[in-house]
Coordinates of C-alpha atoms and ligand atoms in Angstrom, one line a residue:
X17 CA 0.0 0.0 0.0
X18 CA 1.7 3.6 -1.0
X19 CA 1.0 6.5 1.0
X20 CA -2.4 8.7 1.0
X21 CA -2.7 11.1 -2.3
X22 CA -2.1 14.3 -0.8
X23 CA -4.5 17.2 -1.8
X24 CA -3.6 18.4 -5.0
X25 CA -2.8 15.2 -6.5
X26 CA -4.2 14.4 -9.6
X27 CA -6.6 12.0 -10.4
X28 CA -7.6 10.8 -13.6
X29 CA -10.8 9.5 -14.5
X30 CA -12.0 7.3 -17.7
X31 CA -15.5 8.0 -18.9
X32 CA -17.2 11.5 -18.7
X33 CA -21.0 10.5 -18.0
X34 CA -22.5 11.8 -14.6
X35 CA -20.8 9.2 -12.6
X36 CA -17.7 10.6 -13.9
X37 CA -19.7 13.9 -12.9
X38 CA -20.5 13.5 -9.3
X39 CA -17.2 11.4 -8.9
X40 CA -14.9 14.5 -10.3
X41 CA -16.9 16.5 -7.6
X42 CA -16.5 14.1 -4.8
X43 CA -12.5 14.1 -6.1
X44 CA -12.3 18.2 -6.1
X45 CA -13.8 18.8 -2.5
X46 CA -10.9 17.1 -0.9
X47 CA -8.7 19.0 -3.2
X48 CA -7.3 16.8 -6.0
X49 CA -7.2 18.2 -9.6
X50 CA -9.5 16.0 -11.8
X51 CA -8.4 15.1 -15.2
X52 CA -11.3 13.6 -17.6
X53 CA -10.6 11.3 -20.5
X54 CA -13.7 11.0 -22.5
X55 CA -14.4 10.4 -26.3
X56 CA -17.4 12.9 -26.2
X57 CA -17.5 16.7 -26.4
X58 CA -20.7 17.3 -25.0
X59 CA -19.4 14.8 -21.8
X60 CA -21.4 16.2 -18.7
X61 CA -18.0 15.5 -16.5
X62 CA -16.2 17.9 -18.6
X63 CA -18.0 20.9 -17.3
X64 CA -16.9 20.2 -13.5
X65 CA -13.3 18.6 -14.5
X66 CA -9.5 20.9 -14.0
X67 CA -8.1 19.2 -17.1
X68 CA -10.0 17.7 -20.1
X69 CA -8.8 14.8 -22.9
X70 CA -11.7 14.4 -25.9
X71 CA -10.2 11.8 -27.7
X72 CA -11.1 8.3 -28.4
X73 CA -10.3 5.2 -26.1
X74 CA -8.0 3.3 -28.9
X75 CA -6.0 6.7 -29.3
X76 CA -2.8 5.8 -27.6
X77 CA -1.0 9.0 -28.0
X78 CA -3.7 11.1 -26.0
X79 CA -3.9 8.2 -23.8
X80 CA -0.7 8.1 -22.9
X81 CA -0.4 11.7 -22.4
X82 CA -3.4 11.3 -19.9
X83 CA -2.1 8.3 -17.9
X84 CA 1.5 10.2 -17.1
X85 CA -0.7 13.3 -16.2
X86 CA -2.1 11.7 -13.1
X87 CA -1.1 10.1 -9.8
X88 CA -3.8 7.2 -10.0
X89 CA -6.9 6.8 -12.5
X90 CA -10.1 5.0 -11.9
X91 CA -13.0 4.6 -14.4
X92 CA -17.1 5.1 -14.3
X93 CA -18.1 2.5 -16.7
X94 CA -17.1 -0.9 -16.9
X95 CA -16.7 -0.9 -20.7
X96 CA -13.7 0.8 -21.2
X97 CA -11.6 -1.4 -23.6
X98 CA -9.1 -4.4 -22.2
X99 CA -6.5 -2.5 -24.0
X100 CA -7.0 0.9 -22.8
X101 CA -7.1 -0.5 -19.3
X102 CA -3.8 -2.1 -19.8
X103 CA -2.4 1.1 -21.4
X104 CA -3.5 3.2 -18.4
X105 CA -2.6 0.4 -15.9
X106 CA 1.0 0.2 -17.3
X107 CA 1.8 3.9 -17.3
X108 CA 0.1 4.9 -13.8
X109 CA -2.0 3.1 -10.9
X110 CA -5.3 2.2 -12.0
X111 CA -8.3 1.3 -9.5
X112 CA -10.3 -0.7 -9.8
X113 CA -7.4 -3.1 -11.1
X114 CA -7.1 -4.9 -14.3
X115 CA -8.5 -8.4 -12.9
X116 CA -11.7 -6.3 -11.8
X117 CA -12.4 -4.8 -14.8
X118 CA -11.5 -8.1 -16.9
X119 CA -13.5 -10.4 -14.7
X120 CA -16.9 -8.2 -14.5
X121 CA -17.1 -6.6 -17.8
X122 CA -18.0 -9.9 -19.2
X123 CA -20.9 -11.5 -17.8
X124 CA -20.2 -15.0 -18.2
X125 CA -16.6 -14.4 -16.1
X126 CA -18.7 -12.7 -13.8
X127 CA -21.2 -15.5 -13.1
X128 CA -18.8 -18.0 -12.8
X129 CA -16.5 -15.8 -10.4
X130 CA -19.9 -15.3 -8.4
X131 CA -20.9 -19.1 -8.2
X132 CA -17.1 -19.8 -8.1
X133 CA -17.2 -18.5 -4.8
X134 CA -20.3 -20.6 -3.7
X135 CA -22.7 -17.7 -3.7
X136 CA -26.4 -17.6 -5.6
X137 CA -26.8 -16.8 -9.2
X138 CA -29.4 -17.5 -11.8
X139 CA -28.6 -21.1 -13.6
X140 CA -26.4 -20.2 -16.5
X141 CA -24.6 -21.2 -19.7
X142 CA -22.0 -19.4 -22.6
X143 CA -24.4 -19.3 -26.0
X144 CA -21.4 -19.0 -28.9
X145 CA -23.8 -20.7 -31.3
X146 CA -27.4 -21.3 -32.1
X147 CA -26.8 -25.0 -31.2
X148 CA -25.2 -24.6 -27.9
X149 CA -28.5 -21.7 -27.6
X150 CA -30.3 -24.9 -28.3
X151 CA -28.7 -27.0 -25.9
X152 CA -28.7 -24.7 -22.7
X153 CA -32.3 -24.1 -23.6
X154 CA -32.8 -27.6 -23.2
X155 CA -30.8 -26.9 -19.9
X156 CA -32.5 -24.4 -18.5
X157 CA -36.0 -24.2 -19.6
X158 CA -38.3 -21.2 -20.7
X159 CA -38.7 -18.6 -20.3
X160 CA -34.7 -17.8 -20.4
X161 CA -32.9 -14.4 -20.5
X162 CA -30.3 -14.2 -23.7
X163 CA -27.6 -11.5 -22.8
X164 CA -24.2 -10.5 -24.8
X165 CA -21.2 -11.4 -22.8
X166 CA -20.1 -8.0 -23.2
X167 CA -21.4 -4.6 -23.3
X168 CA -24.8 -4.7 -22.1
X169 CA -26.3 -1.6 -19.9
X170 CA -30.0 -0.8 -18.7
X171 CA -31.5 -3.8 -20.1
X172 CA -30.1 -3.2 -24.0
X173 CA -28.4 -6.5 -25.3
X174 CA -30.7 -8.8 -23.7
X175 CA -33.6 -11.1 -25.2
X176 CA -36.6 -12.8 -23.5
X177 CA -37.2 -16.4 -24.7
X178 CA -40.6 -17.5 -23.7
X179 CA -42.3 -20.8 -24.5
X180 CA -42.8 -21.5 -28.4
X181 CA -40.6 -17.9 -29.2
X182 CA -37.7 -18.4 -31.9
X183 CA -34.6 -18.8 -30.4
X184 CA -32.9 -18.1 -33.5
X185 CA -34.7 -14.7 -33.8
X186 CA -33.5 -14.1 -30.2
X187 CA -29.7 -14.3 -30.9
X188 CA -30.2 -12.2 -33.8
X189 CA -31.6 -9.5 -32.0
X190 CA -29.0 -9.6 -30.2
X191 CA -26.6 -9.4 -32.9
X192 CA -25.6 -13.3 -32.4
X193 CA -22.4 -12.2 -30.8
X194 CA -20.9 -14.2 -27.7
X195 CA -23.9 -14.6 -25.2
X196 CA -25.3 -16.3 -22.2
X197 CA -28.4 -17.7 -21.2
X198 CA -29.8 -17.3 -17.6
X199 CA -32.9 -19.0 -16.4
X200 CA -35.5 -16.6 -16.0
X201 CA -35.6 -15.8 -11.8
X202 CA -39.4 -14.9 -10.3
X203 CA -38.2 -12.4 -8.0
X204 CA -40.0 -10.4 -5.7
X205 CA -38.5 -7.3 -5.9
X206 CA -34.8 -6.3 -6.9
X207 CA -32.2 -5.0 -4.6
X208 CA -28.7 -3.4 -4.7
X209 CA -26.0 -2.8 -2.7
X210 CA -23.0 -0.7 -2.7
X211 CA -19.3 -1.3 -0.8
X212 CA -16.5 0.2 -0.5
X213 CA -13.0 -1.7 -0.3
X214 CA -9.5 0.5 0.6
X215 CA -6.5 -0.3 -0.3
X216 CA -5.6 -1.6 2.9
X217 CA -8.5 -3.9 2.9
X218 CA -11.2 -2.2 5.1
X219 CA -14.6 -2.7 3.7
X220 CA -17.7 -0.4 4.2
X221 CA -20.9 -1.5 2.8
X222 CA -24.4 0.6 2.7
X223 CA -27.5 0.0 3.7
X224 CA -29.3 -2.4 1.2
X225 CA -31.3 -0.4 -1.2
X226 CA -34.3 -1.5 -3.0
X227 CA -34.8 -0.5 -6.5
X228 CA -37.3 -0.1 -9.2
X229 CA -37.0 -0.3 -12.7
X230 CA -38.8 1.3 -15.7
X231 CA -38.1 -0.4 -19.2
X232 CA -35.2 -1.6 -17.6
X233 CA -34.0 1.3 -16.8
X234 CA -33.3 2.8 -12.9
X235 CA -36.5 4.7 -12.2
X236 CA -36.4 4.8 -8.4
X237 CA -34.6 3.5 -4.9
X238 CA -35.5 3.3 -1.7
X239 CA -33.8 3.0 1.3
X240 CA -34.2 1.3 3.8
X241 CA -35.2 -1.8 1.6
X242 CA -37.5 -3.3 3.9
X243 CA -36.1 -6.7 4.3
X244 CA -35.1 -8.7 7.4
X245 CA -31.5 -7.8 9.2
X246 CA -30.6 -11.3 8.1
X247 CA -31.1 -10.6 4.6
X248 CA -28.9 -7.5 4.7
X249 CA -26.4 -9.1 6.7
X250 CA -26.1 -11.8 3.9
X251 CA -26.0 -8.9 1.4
X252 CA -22.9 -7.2 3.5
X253 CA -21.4 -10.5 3.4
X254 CA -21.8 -11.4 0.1
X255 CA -20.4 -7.9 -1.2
X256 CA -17.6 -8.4 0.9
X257 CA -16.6 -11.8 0.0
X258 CA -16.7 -10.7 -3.8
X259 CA -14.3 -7.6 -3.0
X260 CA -11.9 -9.6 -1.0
X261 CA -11.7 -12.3 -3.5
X262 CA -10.9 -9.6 -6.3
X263 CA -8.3 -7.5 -4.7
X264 CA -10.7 -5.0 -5.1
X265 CA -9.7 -1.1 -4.1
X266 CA -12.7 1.4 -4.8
X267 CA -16.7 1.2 -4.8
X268 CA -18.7 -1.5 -5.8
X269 CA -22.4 -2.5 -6.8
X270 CA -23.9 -5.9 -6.4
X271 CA -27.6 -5.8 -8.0
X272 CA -29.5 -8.4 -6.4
X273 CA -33.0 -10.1 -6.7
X274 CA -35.1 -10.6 -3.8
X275 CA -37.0 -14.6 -3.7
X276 CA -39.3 -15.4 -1.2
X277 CA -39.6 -19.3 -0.7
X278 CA -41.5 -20.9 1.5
X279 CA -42.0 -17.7 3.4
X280 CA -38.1 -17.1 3.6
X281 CA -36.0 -14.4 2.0
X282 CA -33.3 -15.4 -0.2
X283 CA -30.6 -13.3 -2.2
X284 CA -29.6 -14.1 -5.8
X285 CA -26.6 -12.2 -7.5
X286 CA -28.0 -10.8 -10.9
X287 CA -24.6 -8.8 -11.8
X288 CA -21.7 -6.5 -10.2
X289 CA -21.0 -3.1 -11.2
X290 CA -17.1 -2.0 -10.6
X291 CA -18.3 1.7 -10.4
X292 CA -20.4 3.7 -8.6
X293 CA -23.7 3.2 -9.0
X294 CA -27.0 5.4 -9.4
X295 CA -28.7 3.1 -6.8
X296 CA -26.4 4.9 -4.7
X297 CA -26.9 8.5 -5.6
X298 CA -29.0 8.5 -2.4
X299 CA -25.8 8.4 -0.5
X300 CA -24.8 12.4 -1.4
X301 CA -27.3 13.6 1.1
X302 CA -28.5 10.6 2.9
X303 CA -25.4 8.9 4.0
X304 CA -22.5 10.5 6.1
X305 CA -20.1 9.8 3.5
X306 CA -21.2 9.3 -0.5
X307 CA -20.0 6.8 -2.5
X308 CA -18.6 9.2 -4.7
X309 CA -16.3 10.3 -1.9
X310 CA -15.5 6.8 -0.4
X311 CA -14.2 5.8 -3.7
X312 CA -12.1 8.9 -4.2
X313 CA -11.3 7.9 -0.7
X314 CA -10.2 4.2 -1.5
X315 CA -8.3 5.5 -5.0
X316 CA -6.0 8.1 -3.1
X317 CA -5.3 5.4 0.1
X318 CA -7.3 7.7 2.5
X319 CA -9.8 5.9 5.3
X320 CA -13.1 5.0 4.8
X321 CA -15.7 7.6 5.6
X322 CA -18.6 6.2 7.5
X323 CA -22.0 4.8 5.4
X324 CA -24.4 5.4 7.8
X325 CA -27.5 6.5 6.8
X326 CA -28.9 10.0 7.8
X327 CA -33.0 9.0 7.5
X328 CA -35.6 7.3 5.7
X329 CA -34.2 7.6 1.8
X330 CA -36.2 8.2 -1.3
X331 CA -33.7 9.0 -5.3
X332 CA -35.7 9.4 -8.0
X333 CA -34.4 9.3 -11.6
X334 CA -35.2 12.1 -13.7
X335 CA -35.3 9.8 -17.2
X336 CA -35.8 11.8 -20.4
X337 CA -38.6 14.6 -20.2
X338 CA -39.2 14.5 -16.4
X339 CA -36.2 16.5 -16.7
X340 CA -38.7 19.6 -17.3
X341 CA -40.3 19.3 -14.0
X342 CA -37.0 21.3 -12.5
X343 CA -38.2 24.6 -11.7
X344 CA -41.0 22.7 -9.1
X345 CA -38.4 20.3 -8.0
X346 CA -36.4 23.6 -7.6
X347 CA -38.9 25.1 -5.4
X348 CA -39.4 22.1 -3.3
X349 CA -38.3 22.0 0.2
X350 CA -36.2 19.4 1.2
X351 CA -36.0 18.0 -2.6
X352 CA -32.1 17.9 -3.4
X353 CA -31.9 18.4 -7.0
X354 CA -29.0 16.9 -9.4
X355 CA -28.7 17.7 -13.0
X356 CA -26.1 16.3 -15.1
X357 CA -26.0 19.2 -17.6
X358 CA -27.0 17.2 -21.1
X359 CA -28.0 19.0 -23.8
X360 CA -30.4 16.3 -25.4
X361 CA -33.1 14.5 -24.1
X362 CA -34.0 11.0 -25.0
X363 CA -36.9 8.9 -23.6
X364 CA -35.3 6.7 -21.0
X365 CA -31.6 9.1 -20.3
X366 CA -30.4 9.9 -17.3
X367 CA -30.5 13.6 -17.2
X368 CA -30.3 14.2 -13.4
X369 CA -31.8 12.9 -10.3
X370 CA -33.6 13.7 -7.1
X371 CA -33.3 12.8 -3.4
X372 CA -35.5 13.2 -0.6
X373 CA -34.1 12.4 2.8
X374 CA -37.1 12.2 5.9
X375 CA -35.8 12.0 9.3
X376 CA -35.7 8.2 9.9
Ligands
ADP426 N1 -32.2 -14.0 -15.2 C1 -33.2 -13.0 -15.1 N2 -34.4 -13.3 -14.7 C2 -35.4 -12.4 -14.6 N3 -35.2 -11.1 -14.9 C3 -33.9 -10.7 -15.3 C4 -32.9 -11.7 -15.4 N4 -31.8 -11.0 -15.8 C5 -32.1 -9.7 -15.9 N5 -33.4 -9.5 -15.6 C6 -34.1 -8.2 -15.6 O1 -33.5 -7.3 -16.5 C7 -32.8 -6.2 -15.9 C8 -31.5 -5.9 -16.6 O2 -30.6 -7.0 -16.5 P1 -29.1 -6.9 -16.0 O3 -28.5 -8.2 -16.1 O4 -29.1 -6.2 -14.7 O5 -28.4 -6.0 -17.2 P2 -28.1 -4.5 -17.3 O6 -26.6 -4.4 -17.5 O7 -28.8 -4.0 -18.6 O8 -28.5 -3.8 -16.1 C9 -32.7 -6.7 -14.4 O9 -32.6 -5.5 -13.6 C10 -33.9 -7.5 -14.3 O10 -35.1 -6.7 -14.1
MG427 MG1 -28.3 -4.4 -14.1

């Protein structure tokens, strides 16, 4: 472990979406100069970074340039290319580390490092073929979820196979690139929740949070989640078992689903984010430390802030249009309003994001 970052260190950050956003502010109230690498002009974490790189993640000059800039990078997506990692990762410290990022942006890795480990998933299987789609589908029965390995985000890249549907057609709507099939899981309700490892292996985790989802996408979290102080003990357990096993140094989301059997709550991993994550946006104002500072916190070697919650937790994502309702959310007492700055609206983006914390 190398010493704490001092303040005015320079931290470097792959990917310039909102979590790039809300982490370069986390990074700049404790005093480090943020540098942003980001293919994007119009990149919301551009407006709130010291130093700026538009260029594209295969360009090796600019990164380069951007690794020896800073004293440690980190990333807020989990796609940034294998190469680009490695790039960054050879010229200046990079957290999460390589074995993270290889082993969790690709969902089959990640389900068998997850039942590796003897914790819960949904049944699975690698789909390279319409045969082997065949065969797991003979496996695992319908309805199944077909998912590319790689590159999948708020539900885009997945496929529903229900009784009688085409297979075929399903891995051609998904571009029949490398896949997997999961048995469909009848949850209840799904959950999240977000840890924090440092670099001298402390972990923190957060309250679990429970999370709704509209066309796939984030729509709203609540915390607490309602469940029993076994469940979230297992949750806590089960985060920290997958950070320890990793090596991992920085913030981390497991997205969960809820079963009830036989009157008895169980916990299913669904997948693991090596990021922030919005079902922990909550944490700005409703925790005593956010996760955008805990994993600026773990990045630099600094101590873990405490996660303990301030009250009765309610984030709501502003997705697409519901952006327009500012100037009332403005006006609202006790509503703390994000915006992320875009310029364009789409029906399902994430342009900002509101929190309402009630004394618990
Ligand atoms: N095996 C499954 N069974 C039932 N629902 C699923 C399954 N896998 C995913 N889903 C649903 O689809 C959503 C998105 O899937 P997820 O694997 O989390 O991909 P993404 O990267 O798009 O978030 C989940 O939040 C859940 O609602
Ligand atoms: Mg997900």
């Amino acid at each position: 472990v190398s010493s704490p970052l001092k303040p005015g260190a320079r931290v470097g950050i792959l990917g310039g979406g909102q979590l790039g956003r809300m982490l370069a502010l986390a990074a700049a109230r404790y005093g480090f100069k943020v540098h942003v690498f980001a293919p994007e002009a119009d990149s919301p974490a551009f407006d709130v970074a010291a130093e700026r790189t538009c260029a594209p993640y295969e360009d090796q000059t600019a990164l380069s340039a951007f690794a020896r800039s800073v004293e440690v990078a980190t990333y807020e997506f989990e796609n940034v290319p294998e190469r680009t990692a490695a790039l960054v990762g050879g010229l200046t410290r990079l957290q999460p580390g390589a074995t993270a990022l290889a082993t969790l942006q690709d969902r089959f890795a990640e389900k068998s490092f997850v039942a590796g480990l003897g914790i819960r998933t949904a049944p699975f299987r690698a789909v390279g073929s319409s045969d082997e789609l065949e065969a797991a589908l003979a496996t695992l029965g319908r309805p199944a979820v077909l998912k590319t390995r790689r590159f999948g985000y708020d539900g885009k890249g997945q496929a529903l196979i229900r009784p009688g549907d085409d297979a075929g057609k399903a891995l051609a709507a998904i571009g029949g690139v490398p896949a997997i099939l999961e048995g469909f899981v009848p949850f209840e309700r799904e959950l999240s929740i977000v840890a924090v490892r440092s670099a001298d292996g402390a972990i923190a985790a957060y309250d679990l949070c429970a999370n709704e989802h509209r066309d796939h996408v984030l729509a709203e979290t609540r915390v607490p989640a309602g469940v029993s102080a076994a469940t979230e003990e297992e949750a806590r357990t089960v985060a920290a078992r997958i950070a320890e096993a990793l090596g991992y140094v920085g913030v981390l989301a497991v997205e969960l689903f809820l079963l009830v059997e036989d009157g008895a709550e169980r916990l299913l991993v669904n997948e693991i984010a090596p990021r922030v994550h919005n079902s922990g946006h909550w944490t700005i104002e409703g925790a005593e430390t956010s996760q955008f500072e805990q994993h600026i916190r773990a990045i630099a070697g600094w101590p873990l802030g405490s996660p303990a919650r301030r009250g009765t937790v309610r984030m709501q994502n502003l997705l697409g249009d519901a952006v327009e309702q500012w100037p009332a959310l403005a006006a609202e007492p006790g509503a703390h309003l994000h915006l992320y700055g875009k310029a364009r609206t789409a029906p399902g983006r994430k342009m900002g994001h509101v929190t309402v914390v009630r004394p618990a």
